[in-house]
Amino acid sequence: MFRGFPIMPRWVLALVLALAAALAAQSVRLGHQVLQQLEGLSTAATDNMQWNLSQAEVEHLKLETAVLTAQRPDDLPKLRRQFDIYYSRIATFRESPLFEGLRRSPAGAALLQQMTGRLERMAAAVDSSDQSLIASLPDLAAELQQNSGDVRELALFGVVLQVADSKDKRLKLFSILARLGWVVLALVLALALATLLLGRLYRKGRQLAMDRSRAAARMEAMIASSLDAILVVGADGRIQAFNGAAETVFGYKSEEAIGQPMVNLIVPDHLQEAHKVGMQRFLQTGEARVAGKGRLQMEARRKSGELFPVELSVSVSQSGTDIVFVSFLRDISDRIAAEKQLRRARDEALAGEQAKQNLLTVMSHEMRTPLTGVLGAIELIENTGPTPEQRRYLQAMRVSGELLLHHVNDVLELSRLESGAASEKLRIFDLEELVGSLVESQQASAQGRGIDLSLHCSLNGKKIVAGRPRAVQQVLLNLIGNALKFTGEGAVSVDVMRLPDGKTVEFHVADTGQGIAPEDLERIFEDFIMLDASYGRGSEGTGLGLSITKRLVRAMGGTISCESELGEGSLFSISLPLPAAKAPPPRAEKDRPKQNGACRLLIAEDNDINRELLATMLRQEGHQVTAVPGGREAVQAAGEGVFDLILMDISMPQVDGIEALRRIRAQKLADGTDIVALTAHAAAEDHARILEAGFAEVLTKPANKAGLADVIARRAGGGGKALPRAESDIQQFFDALGQEKARVFLQAFCKEVKQLQEELGDCAALEEDHRKEAHRLAGSAAVLGLPDLRAAMLAIETANEDAEPPLAPFLQAWANAEAVLAPHLQP
Amino acid sequence: MRGMIARVAALAIVVFTACAAAVSASEEAPVLLSVRIADGDAPAAQYTIDDLRALTQVTFETETIWTSGPQQFTGVPLAVLMERMGVSSGQLVAHAVNDYSVEIPVSDAVEGGPIVAFERNGAEMSLRNKGPLWVVYPYDSNPAYRTEEVYSRSIWQLDRIVIRQ
């Protein structure tokens, strides 16, 4: 009820009371007027006038009597005095304001004039000598006789005047009384209203007082039962309230604490000064750094002197000039300890995870370089015309090597995805063509296994899409590969379908293979999952395929799911956002003259052997190759010749690949020509940095022929020529470079190794130059098929700063290598 | 009509005293005012104009309802006359020459109150001019004197005062 009747009555009440006061004043004034009027009526305001009028008649009669009875001179004084009295009456009529009305009325004025005239005539007679007065007595009597009628009329006039006057007064009184009535009525109403308002105010006040006492009781209970310590501190810094929780937390009894300065009790010594300064500042400037700033963490002190962490929230309560600080404190020692423990546990876990990740990445990377060396060598050997038996062994080696490389790549891909590297930029491509050629490429494998691989595309004519083609390709390849792998004999079907929303494309890869048990369905997307032993036997793999697939799908904003029935087959479904796009304009190729697929290539690589090997491989494929040993030379070559593609090593001495690219682009030396990076850095962030610098793409060293052919085909518009099989081995090396050149390189290599050996023997600790040299020689050793020597070199490169250089394996490996190389050093 | 008989009787007394006054006036200044205490043995105090002028005089100016314009009155305060009679309470009955009479409470006789005026505007007052003596209150100086009651007490042509204690 009071909610609906808010603060309004305060000014209304004041207004009403003021009105009542004004009305009361007015009624008092009117009442006074009424009293005056009543008094006037009761004392017969015109008594005096009436009396005067009637007395005039009386005195006139007396005068007449005196005149009629006067005979002797002795009677005259009495006559004269009586005349004087009569005279004075008439004079009053002429002078007094009481008879203003009489004098103003024409009849009254005429009457008075007539009587005054007679009076003057009689006065002349009265004032004369006794004899003449006696003589004129009869005249006087006659005059008086005439005058008596007028005097009578005058008296009647008075009556008329009085009636009019009293009527006026009555009307006046009536109107005053009426006004008084209204005023009193209004006053009563105003008073009634004021009473009503006062009543409401009273009830409201009582309600508020009750609310307040209830709230106070509740507050008391809340403070008492609070689990947090609550302190109320006055502006003087002394404690005013100290609840039960505060007693528990700080160890002081409430009686001990109240009235004491808070700073002495619970603020640690090293914070006391800051506290006092802060308090001073707040009281002077009102600037608070603690109060009202929410939760803060600080240190507090118990009675025992122990310091402990608290969470603190201070608010300022100000009413008038009275300021109190209300502090809520919570002992968070336990929480802080638990947090510390958790943080340590988490840090350890993260560090362990990171170490595992690093180990995997480094291991894989370190494995890949020699592996590609092995594979390259196998390819070269196959071209040397081996016997059928050798060819079979080589084939087995190649298959094993490729499988191992695949696994290593899986692990690297996983770590690359894990580190969140932006995989690939959005491109516009033909989805139907991509899927078609992908399925086509797997047909041979499918037919080999007796599987019917079919494709059904339903893209509603919108086959040009915007997306990440390589990721799509990889995902589909993984799924189709899996399906083929786990289907002994039967069918694998690939369905591509655009959903009605126009943006999403769904891919289904279904097989009639062995299927997956329901309890395993959840696990297949986890890392390193290989299902049961038989499943594992039927196929090889790291167990990373599906987890990579899932990561790729998620990175593209899609979803992947799997349904399967054991013995019946599996269905993998992917939905990816691949909105339809307009076909890009055909690539401008006017600057790229092609000669039967041959391209003009520029290679910048500081490692002599790698450079020569790369150049030889590419020349064997029919390309025109210009090879330079550094960044500066690359810039110069780019300025002198025209190239379809530049392959650039990143880490080169002096001018590195990135700097060289910057200069080429700045000087516009090779506009329209892509520059592809060659790097041994497999880490995702390195790739990002390199792409950011302006490289078209990154090839990870050592690049195999297929990768190079692909890049050249895509970037230089060339390639596509059937590649003759290359060989790797010292012999292949000789074949590639030519006998003379290869021998010179080999001799230089031996000399350099020996030189390093001598230097290391002489010095106590490894120097930076030694490491670089070892790195360089390790690369050459890999190409020459000297794995022991390479390992020894890498050991030197990565040996600890202060440890003894690992010379023994180096010497051993070099002794073996020398024996291998010796026949080739002589012509 | 009520007091016709009384007034006729009073007229007889007036006629009698007037004759007596006329007899004595022939030799000396006439007595203008006599003041006596009713039912008392004490003789009446008699005042001629010179006797009155010898007493404390007061002059004030005021308007009245019987005259037009401000009037200056000079006379002896009623309080002085009462004091001379040793009277401080009761009623006094003032009589006029024509036997008009009015009661005035003795408590009216205060300093700054009514006077028995013998001069109006610097001249003695004739009988025709409401003289020779007139009880006048200073109507202008005190609103309490501007009432019908006080007006009725303002008796002119005064010649006797009888005090009833």
PDB file of N, CA and C in Angstrom, chain A residues 325-363:
ATOM      1  N   PHE A 325      34.099   1.724   7.210  1.00  0.00           N
ATOM      2  CA  PHE A 325      34.585   0.795   6.202  1.00  0.00           C
ATOM      3  C   PHE A 325      34.135  -0.590   6.621  1.00  0.00           C
ATOM      4  N   VAL A 326      33.458  -1.274   5.693  1.00  0.00           N
ATOM      5  CA  VAL A 326      33.037  -2.640   5.989  1.00  0.00           C
ATOM      6  C   VAL A 326      33.922  -3.568   5.180  1.00  0.00           C
ATOM      7  N   SER A 327      34.665  -4.428   5.877  1.00  0.00           N
ATOM      8  CA  SER A 327      35.601  -5.306   5.177  1.00  0.00           C
ATOM      9  C   SER A 327      35.151  -6.750   5.325  1.00  0.00           C
ATOM     10  N   PHE A 328      35.133  -7.444   4.207  1.00  0.00           N
ATOM     11  CA  PHE A 328      34.894  -8.878   4.207  1.00  0.00           C
ATOM     12  C   PHE A 328      36.223  -9.544   3.895  1.00  0.00           C
ATOM     13  N   LEU A 329      36.651 -10.438   4.763  1.00  0.00           N
ATOM     14  CA  LEU A 329      37.937 -11.106   4.563  1.00  0.00           C
ATOM     15  C   LEU A 329      37.729 -12.609   4.578  1.00  0.00           C
ATOM     16  N   ARG A 330      38.444 -13.265   3.668  1.00  0.00           N
ATOM     17  CA  ARG A 330      38.343 -14.720   3.625  1.00  0.00           C
ATOM     18  C   ARG A 330      39.756 -15.271   3.668  1.00  0.00           C
ATOM     19  N   ASP A 331      39.933 -16.234   4.547  1.00  0.00           N
ATOM     20  CA  ASP A 331      41.239 -16.885   4.649  1.00  0.00           C
ATOM     21  C   ASP A 331      41.380 -17.813   3.462  1.00  0.00           C
ATOM     22  N   ILE A 332      42.316 -17.498   2.557  1.00  0.00           N
ATOM     23  CA  ILE A 332      42.413 -18.322   1.350  1.00  0.00           C
ATOM     24  C   ILE A 332      43.729 -19.101   1.333  1.00  0.00           C
ATOM     25  N   SER A 333      44.291 -19.353   2.512  1.00  0.00           N
ATOM     26  CA  SER A 333      45.541 -20.122   2.549  1.00  0.00           C
ATOM     27  C   SER A 333      45.366 -21.453   1.825  1.00  0.00           C
ATOM     28  N   ASP A 334      44.275 -22.168   2.159  1.00  0.00           N
ATOM     29  CA  ASP A 334      44.059 -23.476   1.579  1.00  0.00           C
ATOM     30  C   ASP A 334      43.903 -23.381   0.073  1.00  0.00           C
ATOM     31  N   ARG A 335      43.131 -22.386  -0.322  1.00  0.00           N
ATOM     32  CA  ARG A 335      42.867 -22.256  -1.748  1.00  0.00           C
ATOM     33  C   ARG A 335      44.161 -21.968  -2.505  1.00  0.00           C
ATOM     34  N   ILE A 336      44.952 -21.033  -1.932  1.00  0.00           N
ATOM     35  CA  ILE A 336      46.204 -20.670  -2.586  1.00  0.00           C
ATOM     36  C   ILE A 336      47.105 -21.893  -2.693  1.00  0.00           C
ATOM     37  N   ALA A 337      47.147 -22.680  -1.590  1.00  0.00           N
ATOM     38  CA  ALA A 337      47.998 -23.867  -1.609  1.00  0.00           C
ATOM     39  C   ALA A 337      47.509 -24.836  -2.686  1.00  0.00           C
ATOM     40  N   ALA A 338      46.189 -25.032  -2.730  1.00  0.00           N
ATOM     41  CA  ALA A 338      45.625 -25.963  -3.708  1.00  0.00           C
ATOM     42  C   ALA A 338      45.888 -25.450  -5.124  1.00  0.00           C
ATOM     43  N   GLU A 339      45.721 -24.146  -5.296  1.00  0.00           N
ATOM     44  CA  GLU A 339      45.957 -23.564  -6.617  1.00  0.00           C
ATOM     45  C   GLU A 339      47.406 -23.794  -7.055  1.00  0.00           C
ATOM     46  N   LYS A 340      48.304 -23.575  -6.092  1.00  0.00           N
ATOM     47  CA  LYS A 340      49.721 -23.713  -6.406  1.00  0.00           C
ATOM     48  C   LYS A 340      50.008 -25.153  -6.864  1.00  0.00           C
ATOM     49  N   GLN A 341      49.386 -26.080  -6.090  1.00  0.00           N
ATOM     50  CA  GLN A 341      49.596 -27.484  -6.410  1.00  0.00           C
ATOM     51  C   GLN A 341      49.053 -27.828  -7.795  1.00  0.00           C
ATOM     52  N   LEU A 342      47.845 -27.312  -8.052  1.00  0.00           N
ATOM     53  CA  LEU A 342      47.220 -27.576  -9.345  1.00  0.00           C
ATOM     54  C   LEU A 342      48.042 -27.001 -10.472  1.00  0.00           C
ATOM     55  N   ARG A 343      48.525 -25.784 -10.231  1.00  0.00           N
ATOM     56  CA  ARG A 343      49.282 -25.121 -11.279  1.00  0.00           C
ATOM     57  C   ARG A 343      50.550 -25.918 -11.577  1.00  0.00           C
ATOM     58  N   ARG A 344      51.174 -26.392 -10.495  1.00  0.00           N
ATOM     59  CA  ARG A 344      52.399 -27.155 -10.699  1.00  0.00           C
ATOM     60  C   ARG A 344      52.080 -28.421 -11.498  1.00  0.00           C
ATOM     61  N   ALA A 345      50.985 -29.085 -11.093  1.00  0.00           N
ATOM     62  CA  ALA A 345      50.597 -30.312 -11.776  1.00  0.00           C
ATOM     63  C   ALA A 345      50.335 -30.031 -13.248  1.00  0.00           C
ATOM     64  N   ARG A 346      49.631 -28.919 -13.490  1.00  0.00           N
ATOM     65  CA  ARG A 346      49.294 -28.598 -14.876  1.00  0.00           C
ATOM     66  C   ARG A 346      50.557 -28.293 -15.672  1.00  0.00           C
ATOM     67  N   ASP A 347      51.458 -27.492 -15.054  1.00  0.00           N
ATOM     68  CA  ASP A 347      52.690 -27.128 -15.750  1.00  0.00           C
ATOM     69  C   ASP A 347      53.489 -28.374 -16.092  1.00  0.00           C
ATOM     70  N   GLU A 348      53.525 -29.283 -15.121  1.00  0.00           N
ATOM     71  CA  GLU A 348      54.280 -30.505 -15.367  1.00  0.00           C
ATOM     72  C   GLU A 348      53.657 -31.293 -16.501  1.00  0.00           C
ATOM     73  N   ALA A 349      52.327 -31.378 -16.462  1.00  0.00           N
ATOM     74  CA  ALA A 349      51.633 -32.135 -17.500  1.00  0.00           C
ATOM     75  C   ALA A 349      51.883 -31.502 -18.868  1.00  0.00           C
ATOM     76  N   LEU A 350      51.770 -30.166 -18.898  1.00  0.00           N
ATOM     77  CA  LEU A 350      51.973 -29.473 -20.163  1.00  0.00           C
ATOM     78  C   LEU A 350      53.400 -29.671 -20.655  1.00  0.00           C
ATOM     79  N   ALA A 351      54.328 -29.563 -19.710  1.00  0.00           N
ATOM     80  CA  ALA A 351      55.726 -29.712 -20.097  1.00  0.00           C
ATOM     81  C   ALA A 351      55.951 -31.112 -20.645  1.00  0.00           C
ATOM     82  N   GLY A 352      55.345 -32.117 -19.991  1.00  0.00           N
ATOM     83  CA  GLY A 352      55.484 -33.492 -20.450  1.00  0.00           C
ATOM     84  C   GLY A 352      54.911 -33.647 -21.849  1.00  0.00           C
ATOM     85  N   GLU A 353      53.724 -33.049 -22.029  1.00  0.00           N
ATOM     86  CA  GLU A 353      53.050 -33.129 -23.324  1.00  0.00           C
ATOM     87  C   GLU A 353      53.916 -32.489 -24.403  1.00  0.00           C
ATOM     88  N   GLN A 354      54.459 -31.328 -24.045  1.00  0.00           N
ATOM     89  CA  GLN A 354      55.277 -30.577 -24.979  1.00  0.00           C
ATOM     90  C   GLN A 354      56.534 -31.384 -25.330  1.00  0.00           C
ATOM     91  N   ALA A 355      57.103 -31.995 -24.277  1.00  0.00           N
ATOM     92  CA  ALA A 355      58.323 -32.770 -24.504  1.00  0.00           C
ATOM     93  C   ALA A 355      58.031 -33.929 -25.444  1.00  0.00           C
ATOM     94  N   LYS A 356      56.877 -34.558 -25.225  1.00  0.00           N
ATOM     95  CA  LYS A 356      56.492 -35.685 -26.077  1.00  0.00           C
ATOM     96  C   LYS A 356      56.349 -35.209 -27.523  1.00  0.00           C
ATOM     97  N   GLN A 357      55.646 -34.065 -27.625  1.00  0.00           N
ATOM     98  CA  GLN A 357      55.393 -33.474 -28.944  1.00  0.00           C
ATOM     99  C   GLN A 357      56.725 -33.171 -29.641  1.00  0.00           C
ATOM    100  N   ASN A 358      57.614 -32.514 -28.873  1.00  0.00           N
ATOM    101  CA  ASN A 358      58.894 -32.139 -29.442  1.00  0.00           C
ATOM    102  C   ASN A 358      59.687 -33.371 -29.868  1.00  0.00           C
ATOM    103  N   LEU A 359      59.633 -34.355 -28.999  1.00  0.00           N
ATOM    104  CA  LEU A 359      60.380 -35.571 -29.298  1.00  0.00           C
ATOM    105  C   LEU A 359      59.877 -36.187 -30.601  1.00  0.00           C
ATOM    106  N   LEU A 360      58.543 -36.278 -30.708  1.00  0.00           N
ATOM    107  CA  LEU A 360      57.941 -36.841 -31.913  1.00  0.00           C
ATOM    108  C   LEU A 360      58.352 -36.053 -33.133  1.00  0.00           C
ATOM    109  N   THR A 361      58.233 -34.729 -33.017  1.00  0.00           N
ATOM    110  CA  THR A 361      58.518 -33.892 -34.169  1.00  0.00           C
ATOM    111  C   THR A 361      59.979 -34.025 -34.577  1.00  0.00           C
ATOM    112  N   VAL A 362      60.855 -33.912 -33.572  1.00  0.00           N
ATOM    113  CA  VAL A 362      62.286 -33.966 -33.884  1.00  0.00           C
ATOM    114  C   VAL A 362      62.644 -35.320 -34.448  1.00  0.00           C
ATOM    115  N   MET A 363      62.129 -36.365 -33.769  1.00  0.00           N
ATOM    116  CA  MET A 363      62.420 -37.727 -34.230  1.00  0.00           C
ATOM    117  C   MET A 363      61.993 -37.895 -35.682  1.00  0.00           C
TER     118      MET A 363
END
